[in-house]
Structure formats: structure tokens, C-alpha cells
Coordinates of C-alpha atoms and ligand atoms in Angstrom, one line a residue:
X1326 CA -14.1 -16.4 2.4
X1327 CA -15.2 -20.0 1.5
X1328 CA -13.2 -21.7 -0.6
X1329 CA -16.0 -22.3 -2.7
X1330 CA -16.5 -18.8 -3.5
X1331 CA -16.2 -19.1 -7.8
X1332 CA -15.9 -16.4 -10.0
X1333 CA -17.4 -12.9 -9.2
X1334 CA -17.7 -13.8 -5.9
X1335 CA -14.6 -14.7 -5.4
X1336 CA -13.3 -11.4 -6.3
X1337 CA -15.7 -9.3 -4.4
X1338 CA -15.2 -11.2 -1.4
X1339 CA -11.4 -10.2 -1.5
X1340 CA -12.5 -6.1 -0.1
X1341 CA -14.9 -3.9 1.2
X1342 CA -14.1 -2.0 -1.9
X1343 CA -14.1 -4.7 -4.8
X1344 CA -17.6 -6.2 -3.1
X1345 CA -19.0 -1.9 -3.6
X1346 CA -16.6 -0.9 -6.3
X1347 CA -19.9 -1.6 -8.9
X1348 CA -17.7 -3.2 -12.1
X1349 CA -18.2 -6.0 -13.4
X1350 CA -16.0 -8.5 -12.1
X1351 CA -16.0 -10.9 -14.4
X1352 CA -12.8 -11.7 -16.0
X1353 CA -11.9 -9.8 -19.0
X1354 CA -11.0 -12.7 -22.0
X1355 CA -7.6 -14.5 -21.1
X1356 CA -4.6 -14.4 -23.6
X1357 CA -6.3 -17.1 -26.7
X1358 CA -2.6 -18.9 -27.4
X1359 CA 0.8 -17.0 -28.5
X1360 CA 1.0 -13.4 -29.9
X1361 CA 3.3 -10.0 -30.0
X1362 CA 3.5 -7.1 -28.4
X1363 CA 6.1 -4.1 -27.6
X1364 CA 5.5 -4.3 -23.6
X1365 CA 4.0 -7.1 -21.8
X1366 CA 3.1 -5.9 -18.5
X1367 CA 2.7 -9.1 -15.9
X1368 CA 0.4 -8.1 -12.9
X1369 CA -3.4 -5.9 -13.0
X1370 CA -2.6 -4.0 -10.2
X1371 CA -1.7 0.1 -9.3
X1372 CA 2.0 -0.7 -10.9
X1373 CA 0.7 -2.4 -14.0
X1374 CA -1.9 -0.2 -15.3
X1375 CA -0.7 2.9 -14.3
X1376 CA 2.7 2.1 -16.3
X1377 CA 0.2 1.1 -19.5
X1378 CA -1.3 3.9 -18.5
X1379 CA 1.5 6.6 -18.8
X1380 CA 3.1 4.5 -22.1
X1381 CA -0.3 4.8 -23.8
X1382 CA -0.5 8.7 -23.1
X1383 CA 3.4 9.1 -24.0
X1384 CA 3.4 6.7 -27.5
X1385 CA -0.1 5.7 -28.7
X1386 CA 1.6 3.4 -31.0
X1387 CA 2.7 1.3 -28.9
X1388 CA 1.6 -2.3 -28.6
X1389 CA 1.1 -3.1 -24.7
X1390 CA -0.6 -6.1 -23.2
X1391 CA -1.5 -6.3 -19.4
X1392 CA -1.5 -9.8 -18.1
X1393 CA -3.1 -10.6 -14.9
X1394 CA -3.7 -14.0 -13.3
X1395 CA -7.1 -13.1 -11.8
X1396 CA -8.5 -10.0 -12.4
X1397 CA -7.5 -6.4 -12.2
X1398 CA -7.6 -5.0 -8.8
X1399 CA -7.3 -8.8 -7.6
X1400 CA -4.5 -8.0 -5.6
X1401 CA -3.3 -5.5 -2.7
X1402 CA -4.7 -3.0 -5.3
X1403 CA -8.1 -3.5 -5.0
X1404 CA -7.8 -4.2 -0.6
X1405 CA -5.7 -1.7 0.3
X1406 CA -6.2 1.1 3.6
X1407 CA -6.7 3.8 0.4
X1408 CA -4.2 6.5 2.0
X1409 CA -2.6 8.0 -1.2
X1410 CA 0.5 9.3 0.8
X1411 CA 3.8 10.6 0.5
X1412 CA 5.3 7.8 2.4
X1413 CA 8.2 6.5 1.4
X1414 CA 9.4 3.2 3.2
X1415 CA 12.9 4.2 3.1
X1416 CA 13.4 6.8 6.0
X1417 CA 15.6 10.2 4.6
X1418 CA 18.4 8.9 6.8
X1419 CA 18.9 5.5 5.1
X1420 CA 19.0 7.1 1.4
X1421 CA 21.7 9.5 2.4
X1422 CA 23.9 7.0 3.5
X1423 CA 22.9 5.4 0.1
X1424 CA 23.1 8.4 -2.4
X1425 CA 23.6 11.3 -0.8
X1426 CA 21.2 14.0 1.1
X1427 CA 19.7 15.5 -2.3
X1428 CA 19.1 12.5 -4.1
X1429 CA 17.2 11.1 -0.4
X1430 CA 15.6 14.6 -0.3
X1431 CA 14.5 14.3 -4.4
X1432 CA 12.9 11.0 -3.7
X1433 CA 10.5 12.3 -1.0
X1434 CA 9.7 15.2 -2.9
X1435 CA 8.5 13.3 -5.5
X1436 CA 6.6 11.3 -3.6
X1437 CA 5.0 14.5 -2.4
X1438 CA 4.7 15.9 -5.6
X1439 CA 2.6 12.3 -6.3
X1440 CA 0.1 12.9 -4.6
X1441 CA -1.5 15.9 -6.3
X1442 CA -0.2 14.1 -9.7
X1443 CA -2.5 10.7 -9.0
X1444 CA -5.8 13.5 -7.8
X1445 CA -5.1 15.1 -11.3
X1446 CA -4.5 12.0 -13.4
X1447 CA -7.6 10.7 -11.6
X1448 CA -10.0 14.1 -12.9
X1449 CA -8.3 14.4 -16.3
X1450 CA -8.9 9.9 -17.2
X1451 CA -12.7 10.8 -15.1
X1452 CA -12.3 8.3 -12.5
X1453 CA -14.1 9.3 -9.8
X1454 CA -12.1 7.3 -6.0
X1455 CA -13.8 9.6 -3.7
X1456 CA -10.5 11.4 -3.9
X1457 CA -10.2 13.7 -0.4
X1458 CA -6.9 15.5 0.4
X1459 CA -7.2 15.6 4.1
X1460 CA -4.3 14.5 5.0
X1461 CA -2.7 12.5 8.1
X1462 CA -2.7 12.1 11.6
X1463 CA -0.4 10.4 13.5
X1464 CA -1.8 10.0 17.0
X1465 CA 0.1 10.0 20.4
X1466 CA -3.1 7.9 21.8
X1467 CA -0.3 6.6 24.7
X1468 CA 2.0 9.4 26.3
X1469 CA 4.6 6.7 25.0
X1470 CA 4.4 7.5 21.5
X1471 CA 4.8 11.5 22.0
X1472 CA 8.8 11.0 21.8
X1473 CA 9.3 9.0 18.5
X1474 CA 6.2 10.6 16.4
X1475 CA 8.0 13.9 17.7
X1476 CA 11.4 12.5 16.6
X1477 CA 10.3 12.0 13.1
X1478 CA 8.7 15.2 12.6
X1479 CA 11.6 16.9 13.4
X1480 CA 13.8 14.5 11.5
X1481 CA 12.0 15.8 8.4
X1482 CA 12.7 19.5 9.5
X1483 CA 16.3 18.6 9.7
X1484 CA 16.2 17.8 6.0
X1485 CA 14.2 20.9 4.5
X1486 CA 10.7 19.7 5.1
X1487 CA 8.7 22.1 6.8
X1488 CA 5.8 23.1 9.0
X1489 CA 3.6 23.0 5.6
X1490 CA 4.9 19.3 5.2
X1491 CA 4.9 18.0 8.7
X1492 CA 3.8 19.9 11.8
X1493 CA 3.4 18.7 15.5
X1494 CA -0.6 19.2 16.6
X1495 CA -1.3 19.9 20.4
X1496 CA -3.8 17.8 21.9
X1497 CA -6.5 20.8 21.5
X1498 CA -5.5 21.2 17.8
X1499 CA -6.2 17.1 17.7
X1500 CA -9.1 16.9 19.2
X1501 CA -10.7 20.0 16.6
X1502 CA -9.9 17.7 14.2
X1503 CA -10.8 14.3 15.9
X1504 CA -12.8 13.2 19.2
X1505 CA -10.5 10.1 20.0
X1506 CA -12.2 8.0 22.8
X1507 CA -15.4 10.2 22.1
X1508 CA -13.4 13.3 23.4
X1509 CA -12.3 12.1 26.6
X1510 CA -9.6 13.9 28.7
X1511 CA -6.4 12.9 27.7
X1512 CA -7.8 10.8 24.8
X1513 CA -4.3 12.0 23.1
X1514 CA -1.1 13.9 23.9
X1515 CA -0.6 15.7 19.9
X1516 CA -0.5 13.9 16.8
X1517 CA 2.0 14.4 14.1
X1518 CA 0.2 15.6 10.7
X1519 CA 0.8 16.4 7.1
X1520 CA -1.1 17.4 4.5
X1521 CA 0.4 15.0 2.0
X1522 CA -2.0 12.4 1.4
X1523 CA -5.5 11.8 0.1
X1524 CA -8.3 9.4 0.9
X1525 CA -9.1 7.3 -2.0
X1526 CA -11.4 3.9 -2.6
X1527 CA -8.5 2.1 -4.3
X1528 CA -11.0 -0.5 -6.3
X1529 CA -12.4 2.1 -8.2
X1530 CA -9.0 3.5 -8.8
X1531 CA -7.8 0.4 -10.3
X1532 CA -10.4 -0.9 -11.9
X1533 CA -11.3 2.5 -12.9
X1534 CA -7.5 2.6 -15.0
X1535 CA -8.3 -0.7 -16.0
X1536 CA -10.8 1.0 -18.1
X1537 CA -9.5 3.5 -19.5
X1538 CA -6.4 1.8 -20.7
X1539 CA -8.6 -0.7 -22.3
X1540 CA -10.1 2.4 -24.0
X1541 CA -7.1 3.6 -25.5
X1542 CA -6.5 0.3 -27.2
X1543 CA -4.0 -1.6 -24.5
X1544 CA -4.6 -5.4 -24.1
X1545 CA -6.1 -6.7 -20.7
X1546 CA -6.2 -10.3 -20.6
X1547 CA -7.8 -11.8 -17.1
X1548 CA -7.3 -15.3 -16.2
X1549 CA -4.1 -15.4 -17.5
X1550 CA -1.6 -16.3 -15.2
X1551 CA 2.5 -15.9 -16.1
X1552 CA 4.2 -18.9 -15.6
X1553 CA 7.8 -17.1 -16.4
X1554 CA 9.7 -14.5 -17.2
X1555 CA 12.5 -13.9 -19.7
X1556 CA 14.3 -12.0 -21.9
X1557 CA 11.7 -11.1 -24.6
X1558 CA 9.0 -13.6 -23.8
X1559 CA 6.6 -14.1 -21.3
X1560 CA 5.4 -17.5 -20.8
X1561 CA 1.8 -18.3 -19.6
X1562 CA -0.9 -20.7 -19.3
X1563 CA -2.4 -19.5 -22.4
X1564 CA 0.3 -19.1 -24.4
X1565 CA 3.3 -17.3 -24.6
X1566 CA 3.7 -13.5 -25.5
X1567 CA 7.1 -12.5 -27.1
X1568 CA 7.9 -9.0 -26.2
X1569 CA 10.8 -6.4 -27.1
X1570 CA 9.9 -5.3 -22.8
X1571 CA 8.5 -7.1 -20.1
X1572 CA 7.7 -5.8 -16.8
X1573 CA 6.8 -7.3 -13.6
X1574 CA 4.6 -5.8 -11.6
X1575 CA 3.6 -8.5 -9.4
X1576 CA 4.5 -6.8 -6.0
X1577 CA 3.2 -9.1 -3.1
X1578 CA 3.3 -12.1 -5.2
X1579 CA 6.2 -12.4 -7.0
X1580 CA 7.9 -15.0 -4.3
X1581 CA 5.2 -17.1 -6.7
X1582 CA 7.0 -16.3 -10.0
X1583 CA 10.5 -18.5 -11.1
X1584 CA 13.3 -17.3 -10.3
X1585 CA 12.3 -14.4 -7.7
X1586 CA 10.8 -16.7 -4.7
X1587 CA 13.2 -14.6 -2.3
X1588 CA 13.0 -11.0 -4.6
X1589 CA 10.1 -9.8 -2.0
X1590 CA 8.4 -11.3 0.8
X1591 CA 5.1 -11.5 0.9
X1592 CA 3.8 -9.7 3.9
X1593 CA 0.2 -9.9 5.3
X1594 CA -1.7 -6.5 6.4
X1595 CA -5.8 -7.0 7.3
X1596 CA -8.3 -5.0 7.7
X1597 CA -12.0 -4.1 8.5
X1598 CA -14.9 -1.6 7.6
X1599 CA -17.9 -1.3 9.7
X1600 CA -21.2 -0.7 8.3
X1601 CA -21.8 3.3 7.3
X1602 CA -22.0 5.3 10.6
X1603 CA -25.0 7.7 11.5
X1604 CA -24.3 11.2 10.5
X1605 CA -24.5 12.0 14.9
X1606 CA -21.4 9.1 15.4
X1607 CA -19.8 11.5 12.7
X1608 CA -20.9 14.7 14.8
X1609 CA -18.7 13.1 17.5
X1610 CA -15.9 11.6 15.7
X1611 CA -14.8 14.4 13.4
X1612 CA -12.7 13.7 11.1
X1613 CA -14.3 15.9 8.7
X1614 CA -11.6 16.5 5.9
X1615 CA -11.7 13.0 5.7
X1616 CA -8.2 13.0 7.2
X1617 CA -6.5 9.1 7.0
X1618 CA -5.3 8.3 10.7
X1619 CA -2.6 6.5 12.4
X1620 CA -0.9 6.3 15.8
X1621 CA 2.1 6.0 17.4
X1622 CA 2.4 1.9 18.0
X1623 CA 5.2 -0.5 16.6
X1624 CA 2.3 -2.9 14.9
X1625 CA 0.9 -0.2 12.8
X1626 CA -2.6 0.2 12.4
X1627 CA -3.9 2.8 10.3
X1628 CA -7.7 3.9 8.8
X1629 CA -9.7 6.1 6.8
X1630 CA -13.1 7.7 7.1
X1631 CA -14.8 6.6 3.7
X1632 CA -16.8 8.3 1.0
X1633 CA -19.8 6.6 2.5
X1634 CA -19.5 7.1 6.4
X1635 CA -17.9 3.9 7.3
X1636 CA -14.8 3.6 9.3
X1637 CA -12.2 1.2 7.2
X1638 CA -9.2 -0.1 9.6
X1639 CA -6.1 -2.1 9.0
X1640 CA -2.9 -3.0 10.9
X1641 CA -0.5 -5.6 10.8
X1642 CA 0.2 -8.7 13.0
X1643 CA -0.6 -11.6 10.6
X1644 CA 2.1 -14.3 10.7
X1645 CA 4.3 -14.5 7.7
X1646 CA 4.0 -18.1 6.2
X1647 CA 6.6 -20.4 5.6
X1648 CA 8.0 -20.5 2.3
X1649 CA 6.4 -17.5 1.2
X1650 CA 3.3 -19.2 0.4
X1651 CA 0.2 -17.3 -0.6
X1652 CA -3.0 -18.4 -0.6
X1653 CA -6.7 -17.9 -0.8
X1654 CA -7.1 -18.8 3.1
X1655 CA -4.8 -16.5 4.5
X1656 CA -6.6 -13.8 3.1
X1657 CA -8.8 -13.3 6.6
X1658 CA -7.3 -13.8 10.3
X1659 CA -9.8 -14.0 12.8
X1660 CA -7.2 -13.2 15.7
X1661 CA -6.2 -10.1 13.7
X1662 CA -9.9 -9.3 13.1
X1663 CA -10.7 -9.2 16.7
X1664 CA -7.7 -7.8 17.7
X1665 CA -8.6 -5.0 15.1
X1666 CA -12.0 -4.3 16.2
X1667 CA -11.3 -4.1 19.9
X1668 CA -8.5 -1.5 19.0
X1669 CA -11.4 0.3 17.0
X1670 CA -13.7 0.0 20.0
X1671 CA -10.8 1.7 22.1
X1672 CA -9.9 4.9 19.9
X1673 CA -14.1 5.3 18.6
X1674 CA -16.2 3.6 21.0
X1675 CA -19.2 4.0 19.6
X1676 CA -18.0 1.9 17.2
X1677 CA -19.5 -0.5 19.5
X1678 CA -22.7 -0.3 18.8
X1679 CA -21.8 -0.9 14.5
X1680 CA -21.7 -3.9 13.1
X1681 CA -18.5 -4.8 11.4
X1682 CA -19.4 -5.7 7.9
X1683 CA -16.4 -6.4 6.1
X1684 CA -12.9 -8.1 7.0
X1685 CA -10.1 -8.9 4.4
X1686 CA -6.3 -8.6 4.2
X1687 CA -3.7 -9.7 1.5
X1688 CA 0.1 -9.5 0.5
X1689 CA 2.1 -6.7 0.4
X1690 CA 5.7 -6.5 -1.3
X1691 CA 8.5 -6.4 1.5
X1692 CA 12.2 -6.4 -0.1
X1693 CA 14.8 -7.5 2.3
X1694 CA 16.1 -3.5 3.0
X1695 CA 13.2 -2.2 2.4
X1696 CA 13.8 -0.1 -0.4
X1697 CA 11.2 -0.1 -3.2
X1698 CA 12.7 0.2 -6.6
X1699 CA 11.8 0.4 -10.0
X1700 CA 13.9 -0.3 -13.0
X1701 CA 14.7 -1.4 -16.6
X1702 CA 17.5 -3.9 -17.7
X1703 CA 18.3 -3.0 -21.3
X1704 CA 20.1 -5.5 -22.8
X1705 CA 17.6 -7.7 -21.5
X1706 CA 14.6 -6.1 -21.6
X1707 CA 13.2 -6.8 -18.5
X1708 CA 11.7 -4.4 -15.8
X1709 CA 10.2 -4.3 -12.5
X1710 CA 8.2 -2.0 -9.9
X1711 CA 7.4 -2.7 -6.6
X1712 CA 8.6 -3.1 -3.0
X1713 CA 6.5 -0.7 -1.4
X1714 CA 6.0 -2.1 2.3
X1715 CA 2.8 -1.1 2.0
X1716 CA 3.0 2.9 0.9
X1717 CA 2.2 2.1 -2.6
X1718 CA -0.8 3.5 -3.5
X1719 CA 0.8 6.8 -5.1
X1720 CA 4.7 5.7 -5.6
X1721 CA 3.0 3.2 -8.2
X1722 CA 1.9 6.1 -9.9
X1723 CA 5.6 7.4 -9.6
X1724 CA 6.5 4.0 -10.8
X1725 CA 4.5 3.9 -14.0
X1726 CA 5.6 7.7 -14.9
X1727 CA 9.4 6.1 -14.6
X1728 CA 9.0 2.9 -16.0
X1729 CA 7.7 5.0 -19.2
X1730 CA 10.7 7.3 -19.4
X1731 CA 13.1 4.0 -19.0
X1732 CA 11.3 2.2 -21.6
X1733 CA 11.1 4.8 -24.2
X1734 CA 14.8 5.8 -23.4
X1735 CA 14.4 9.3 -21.9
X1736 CA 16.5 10.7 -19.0
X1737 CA 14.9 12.6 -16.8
X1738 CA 14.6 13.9 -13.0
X1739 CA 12.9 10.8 -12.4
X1740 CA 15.3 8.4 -13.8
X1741 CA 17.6 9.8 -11.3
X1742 CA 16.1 9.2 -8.2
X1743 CA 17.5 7.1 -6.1
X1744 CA 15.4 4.3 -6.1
X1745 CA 15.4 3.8 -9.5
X1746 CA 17.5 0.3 -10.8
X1747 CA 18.4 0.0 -7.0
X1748 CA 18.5 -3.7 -6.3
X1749 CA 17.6 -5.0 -3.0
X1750 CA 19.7 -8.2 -1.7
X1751 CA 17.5 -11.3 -1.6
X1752 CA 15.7 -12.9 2.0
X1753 CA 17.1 -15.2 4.1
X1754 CA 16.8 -18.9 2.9
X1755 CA 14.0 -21.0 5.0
X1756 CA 13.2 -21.1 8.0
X1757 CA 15.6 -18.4 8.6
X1758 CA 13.1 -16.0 6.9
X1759 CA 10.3 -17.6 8.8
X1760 CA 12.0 -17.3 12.3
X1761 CA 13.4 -13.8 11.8
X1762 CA 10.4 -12.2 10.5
X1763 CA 7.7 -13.7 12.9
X1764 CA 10.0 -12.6 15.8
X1765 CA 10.0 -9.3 14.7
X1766 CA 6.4 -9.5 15.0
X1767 CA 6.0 -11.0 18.3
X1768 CA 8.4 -8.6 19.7
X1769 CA 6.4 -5.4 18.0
X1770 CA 3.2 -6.5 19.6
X1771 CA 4.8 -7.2 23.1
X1772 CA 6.6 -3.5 22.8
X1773 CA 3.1 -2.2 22.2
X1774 CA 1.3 -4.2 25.5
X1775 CA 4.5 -2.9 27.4
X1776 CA 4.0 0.6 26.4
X1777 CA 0.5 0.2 26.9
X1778 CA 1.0 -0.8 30.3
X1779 CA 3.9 1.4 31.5
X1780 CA 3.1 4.7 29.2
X1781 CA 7.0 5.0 28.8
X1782 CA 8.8 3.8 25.7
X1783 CA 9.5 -0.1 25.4
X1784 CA 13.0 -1.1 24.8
X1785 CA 12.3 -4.0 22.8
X1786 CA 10.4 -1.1 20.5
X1787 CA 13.6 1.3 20.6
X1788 CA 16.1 -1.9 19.2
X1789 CA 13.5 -2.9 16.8
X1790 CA 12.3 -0.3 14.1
X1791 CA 10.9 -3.2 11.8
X1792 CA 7.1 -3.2 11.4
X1793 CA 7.0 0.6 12.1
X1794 CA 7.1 1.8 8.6
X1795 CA 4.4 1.9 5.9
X1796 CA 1.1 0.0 6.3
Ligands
FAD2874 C1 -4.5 -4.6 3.4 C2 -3.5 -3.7 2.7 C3 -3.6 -2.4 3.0 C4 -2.7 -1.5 2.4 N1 -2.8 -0.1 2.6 C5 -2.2 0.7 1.8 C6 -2.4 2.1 1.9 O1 -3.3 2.6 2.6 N2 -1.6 3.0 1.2 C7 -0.7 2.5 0.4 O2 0.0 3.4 -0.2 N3 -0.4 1.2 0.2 C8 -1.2 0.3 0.9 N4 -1.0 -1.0 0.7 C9 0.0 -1.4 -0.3 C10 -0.5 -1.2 -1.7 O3 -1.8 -1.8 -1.8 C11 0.4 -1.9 -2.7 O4 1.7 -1.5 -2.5 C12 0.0 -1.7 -4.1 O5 -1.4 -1.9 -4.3 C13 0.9 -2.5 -5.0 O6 0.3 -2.5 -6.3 P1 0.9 -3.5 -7.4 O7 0.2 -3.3 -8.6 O8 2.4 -3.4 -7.4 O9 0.6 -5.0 -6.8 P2 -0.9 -5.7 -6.7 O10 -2.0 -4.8 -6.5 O11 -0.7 -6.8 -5.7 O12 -1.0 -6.3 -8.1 C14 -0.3 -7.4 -8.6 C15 -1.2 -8.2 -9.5 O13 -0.4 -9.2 -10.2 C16 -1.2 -10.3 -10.3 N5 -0.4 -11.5 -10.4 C17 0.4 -12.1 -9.5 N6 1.1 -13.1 -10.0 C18 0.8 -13.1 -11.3 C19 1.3 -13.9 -12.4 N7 2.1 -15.0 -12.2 N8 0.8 -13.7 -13.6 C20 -0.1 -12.7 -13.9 N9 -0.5 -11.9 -12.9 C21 -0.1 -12.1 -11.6 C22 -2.1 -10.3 -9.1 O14 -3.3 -11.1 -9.3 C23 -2.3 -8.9 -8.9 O15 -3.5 -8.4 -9.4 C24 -1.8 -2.0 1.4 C25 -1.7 -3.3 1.1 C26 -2.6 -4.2 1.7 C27 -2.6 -5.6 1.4

């Protein structure tokens, strides 16, 4: 991306999916000086419009304006690997010690029960993501990862889930499914799989609610950046718009906003898409249902097969940057890029033969225990969603459905899950934050060369479980 890149092309250079997603990108008017609302929502993302979203359906009275520095989708919205899963970044484990076994067990339910929710929410508003509910496969492509993909399988069964939730696939079952290393022997030893999650193009999704909020008479200013936040007001550089609730929904960039610069760290993922593959590479591939994909490593990678026959592929392994600083530049890593296409060459080679057309990446939202949370101050007024670690695709769907019941008041099952008003403690001051989370990174890739190299588990993996969850 050049940093002369203005306007639309700014925008559509940010994604495979905002540069095909065929909206308009040009920004939507920005906020023309002060003005009144009931909800200010800050951020144009998943979180943002789909909270309009529900408040619109729930109270059509209701005054709501959406403000969003760029435009909508801008963010990890409109870049994201498009798996609408039932992840949740907090393991079962960790939210029992929290609040119990059937509060953790409720929260994953619901994330479950999210998924269908977002594919029907997505028919009944007529916005049409390429929506495929194929699920996901978690790949033992090294003999090393058979042991903790296994683990975590039956961890779920140890809490109710079953074989209709999470199952373990032999390597036959696997390879009916998908020809890793074009069907080699021993391309993989079993994959761990569920059902719960659906292939989506994530642009279209947001810009898609974008829409249809604007519709049904809620505000969207673009170009309108928040400078602050505060109890009844939110402050741009347009104007200020006084509000009885505002909610941020900035995710990956709220270290940006003042007064939250250590609320969530900004966390880099990246990814590619190669050009669409001839229907005879799909012959061999598989991966019919449309099924998002995964394997077993400790720098997770993770991909879809996309509505239009491309193969779109993402890890992790961009540094975190001092400060928490965001910016236009770190938005593409060539080392990451390369390291992401050789690992494509490895599990499809022939991928090799496809030119890689797109390469992008952006911040996700990483709170320092890696709970997300959602929640509504009342005497204040002010709200938040996000914290995902990458998994947010539905849960901000599950966000938006409970940031409407707390604003209107209601209790409900999901007002008392357990993420709800759950606060995280803030990051490390610099360069402690720096230090602690690029070693985690250096020691997640040397794990996976380790195991790579010795097909046995890595130590350095077993102490470490840090950039093993979401995406
Ligand atoms: C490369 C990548 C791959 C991912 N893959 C997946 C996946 O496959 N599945 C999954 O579940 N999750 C995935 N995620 C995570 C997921 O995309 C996010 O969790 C989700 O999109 C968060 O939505 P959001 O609306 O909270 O934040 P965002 O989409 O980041 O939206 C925040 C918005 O706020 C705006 N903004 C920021 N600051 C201000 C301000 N001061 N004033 C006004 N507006 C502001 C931004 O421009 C942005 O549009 C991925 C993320 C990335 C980056």
C-alpha cells in the first residue's frame, strides 16, 4: 500500500474483500458540527453496526448515530479471515475458575447459538456474504499437533459438548474432506472438526449492515474521527455529539483513543488470497462445503476457500509495535507474506503455480487476559464491546444483541453471561509490553520450527499457550 493511496483507494487497498466487496467506498458525509442523539456509537465496524443494528429493530425511536473515523468496514471488519465461529478466546477452563462451570458453559453456547443467529440476521436484512456453514478443521499436518488438538476436543466433551459440537476425524475421514499436500501419504494424522462456523466475505457483511441501518433511519457519518470520550458527549473533529449513551466499539484501535492506550493491545494478523483457482486445483483440494481450516501450530494460521475459488490465508507473526502505535504502513509485512505463502505452498502445492493477488493484515483487539467483554456503565452512560483476540466475527453479533438489552434496561440470559461488564486489567506499561509480547512471538515460532523438525511436542510450546487462541 503506498502511502499515497487517497480516498477510495485507500480503502480498497486495505483487503481482498473491500478491493471486491463492489460498494462504493467513498466516505458517507462526516458529522457537519455539534448535534444530539440517544446512542452515539464510536467505531464502523462488526460491533458498531450490528449494536445499531439490533437497537434500531428493538426501538425504532431511537436516535443513534454511528461515527467512524474512516469508513465502515475500515477496520479488522472489512480484512478479516471471514470464519464466523463459535470461538471464544477464553478457554471453558479459565471461565470456571472465573464464574462457575454453567456460566463458562452458557457463554460458549451462545457463541454457538451465534452462529446460525448472524446466517439468519444476514437472510432476513438480504445481505448476501457468501454465507457457507461448513464448518472447521483443525489439522494435525505434524504428528506433533495430534496430542494438544486431541486434548481440546476432549476438553470440550468434559464439559457437555459433544461429538455433534466437536469430533476427532481420522486421517481417511480428513483427507474425504481435504487433499492436504495434494493427498500425499501422511499429508495428516486427524484433524479436530466442528460444525460451528460458517464461511463468510466479511466486507460485504459490514458494509452490507452499514446499509441497512442507514435504511432504517440511523446516522452514519465517515470521516469523522472521535477525539474523546465521556460521560454524555462524544467529542470529534467535526464537532461534538452529546449523547444520553455512548459506546465504543473501536476494538483494535482503541490504544488510539484517551484514556484507554493500555485498555486493548493492538495486535497484528496478515493475510493473503491467491487469484481464483481452476475448478481441477478444486477437484484436488476438496474442501467442498467450503469448510474454514486451521492446524495444529502455536503461530496460528488459518484460511478459507472463498465464494469465488480463491484460497484466502492468514496467521500471525507480525511484531507488536512499541507504544501501541497503529499505522497505515504496518498494514502489509513482507516477511509475514512470504512466510505465508511458503506455508500455503506446503499444505496446497499447487498453489504454486497461482499468483498471489492480494496481501493485507490489520489490528486486532487483545485485552491483557484475554477475555472479551461487553458492557454498560449506567450512571455514566458509557459502554464498550470488543476484545475478541481475533474470534470476533460472530461474538460481535452477540455483542450488539447485549449491548441493546443493557441499553434499553432489560435483563436477560444474555446480560448474564459471564463476559458481560467483565473488566480486563490494563497492559504492562512500555517497553514491558513491547518485550513481553514480542517474546512470546519469537518463542511461538521457534516451538513451531522445533516441532517441525523433531515431530514431537516443543516444550517452549507446552509453557507457552499465548498466540494459540483465536486468529
Ligand atoms: C487479518 C485479520 C483476520 C481476522 N480473522 C478473523 C476471523 O476469521 N474470524 C473472526 O471471528 N475474527 C477475525 N478477526 C477479528 C475480527 O475481524 C474483529 O474481532 C472484528 O472485526 C472486530 O470488529 P469491531 O467492529 O469491534 O472492530 P473494527 O472492525 O476494527 O472496527 C473499529 C472501527 O472503529 C473505527 N475507529 C477507530 N478509532 C476511531 C475513532 N477514534 N473515532 C471513530 N472511529 C474510530 C475504525 O476505523 C474501525 O472502522 C480478524 C482480524 C484481522 C485483523
Amino acid at each position: 500500500m503506498s502511502s499515497s493511496e487517497t480516498g477510495e483507494d485507500r480503502y480498497r487497498s486495505r483487503s481482498l474483500w473491500l478491493d471486491t466487496c463492489d460498494d462504493d467506498l467513498t466516505p458517507r458525509a462526516a458529522l457537519g458540527g455539534d448535534t444530539s442523539c440517544d446512542v452515539a456509537v464510536v467505531g464502523g465496524g462488526m460491533s458498531g453496526l450490528w449494536t445499531a443494528r439490533m437497537l434500531r429493530d428493538a426501538d425504532p425511536d431511537l436516535r443513534i448515530v454511528v461515527l467512524e473515523a474512516d469508513v465502515c468496514g475500515f477496520g479488522a471488519s472489512g480484512r478479516n479471515g471471514g470464519w464466523c465461529s463459535a470461538l471464544f478466546p477464553t478457554p471453558l477452563r479459565a471461565l470456571e475458575a472465573r464464574s462457575g462451570r454453567a456460566a463458562a458453559v452458557a457463554q460458549h453456547r451462545a457463541m454457538i447459538d451465534t452462529v446460525d443467529a448472524v446466517g439468519s440476521d444476514l437472510t432476513r436484512l438480504g445481505i448476501d456474504v457468501g454465507f457457507a456453514r461448513g464448518g472447521t478443521l483443525a489439522m494435525a499436518t505434524d504428528p506433533a499437533h495430534v496430542r494438544r488438538l486431541r486434548r481440546a476436543v476432549a476438553e470440550r466433551h468434559d464439559y457437555g459438548f459433544d461429538e455433534t459440537d466437536d469430533r476427532w476425524l481420522t486421517p481417511d475421514e480428513v483427507v474425504a474432506r481435504v487433499r492436504l499436500r495434494d493427498g500425499g501419504p501422511d499429508a495428516t494424522a486427524g484433524a479436530a472438526f466442528t460444525p460451528h462456523c460458517a464461511a463468510v466475505d466479511p466486507a460485504r457483511l459490514t458494509r452490507g449492515l452499514a446499509r441497512s441501518v442507514e435504511a432504517d433511519g440511523v446516522v452514519v457519518h465517515e470521516g469523522t474521527r472521535v477525539l474523546s470520550l465521556g460521560p454524555g458527549e462524544a467529542r470529534t473533529d467535526h464537532g461534538t455529539v452529546c449523547a444520553e449513551v455512548v459506546l465504543r466499539c473501536t476494538e483494535g484501535y482503541t490504544a488510539g483513543l484517551d484514556g484507554h492506550r493500555r485498555d486493548l493491545l493492538p495486535l497484528y494478523s496478515m493475510m493473503i488470497a491467491t487469484e481464483p483457482l481452476p475448478p481441477e486445483a478444486w477437484e484436488v483440494i476438496g474442501l467442498e462445503q467450503r469448510e474454514t481450516f486451521t492446524d495444529g501450530r502455536h503461530l496460528l494460521v488459518y484460511g478459507q476457500r472463498t465464494r469465488d475459488g480463491r484460497l484466502a490465508f492468514g496467521g500471525r507473526g507480525a511484531p507488536y509495535h512499541f507504544g501501541s502505535r497503529i499505522t497505515d504502513g504496518q498494514d502489509r509485512n513482507t516477511r509475514v507474506a512470504t512466510a505465508l505463502t511458503e506455508t500455503l505452498h506446503d499444505l496446497f502445492p499447487l498453489t504454486r503455480d497461482v499468483r498471489i493477488t492480494h496481501h493485507w493484515g490489520g489490528p486486532l483487539g487483545v485485552p491483557r487476559d484475554w477475555t472479551a467483554s461487553v458492557g454498560l456503565d449506567r450512571r455514566s452512560g458509557l459502554g464498550w464491546a470488543g476484545g475478541y483476540v481475533g474470534d470476533g466475527v460472530s461474538t460481535t453479533h452477540l455483542a450488539g444483541r447485549t449491548l441493546r438489552d443493557l441499553v434499553l434496561g432489560r435483563e436477560t440470559d444474555l446480560t448474564r453471561l459471564p463476559w458481560v461488564a467483565h473488566c480486563s486489567p490494563r497492559w504492562e506499561p512500555e517497553p514491558l509490553r513491547w518485550l513481553g509480547v514480542n517474546a512470546g512471538r519469537v518463542a511461538a515460532a521457534t516451538a513451531d520450527r522445533r516441532e517441525a523438525r523433531t515431530h514431537r511436542p516443543s516444550a517452549i510450546g507446552r509453557a507457552m499457550g499465548w498466540f494459540t487462541g483465536g486468529h
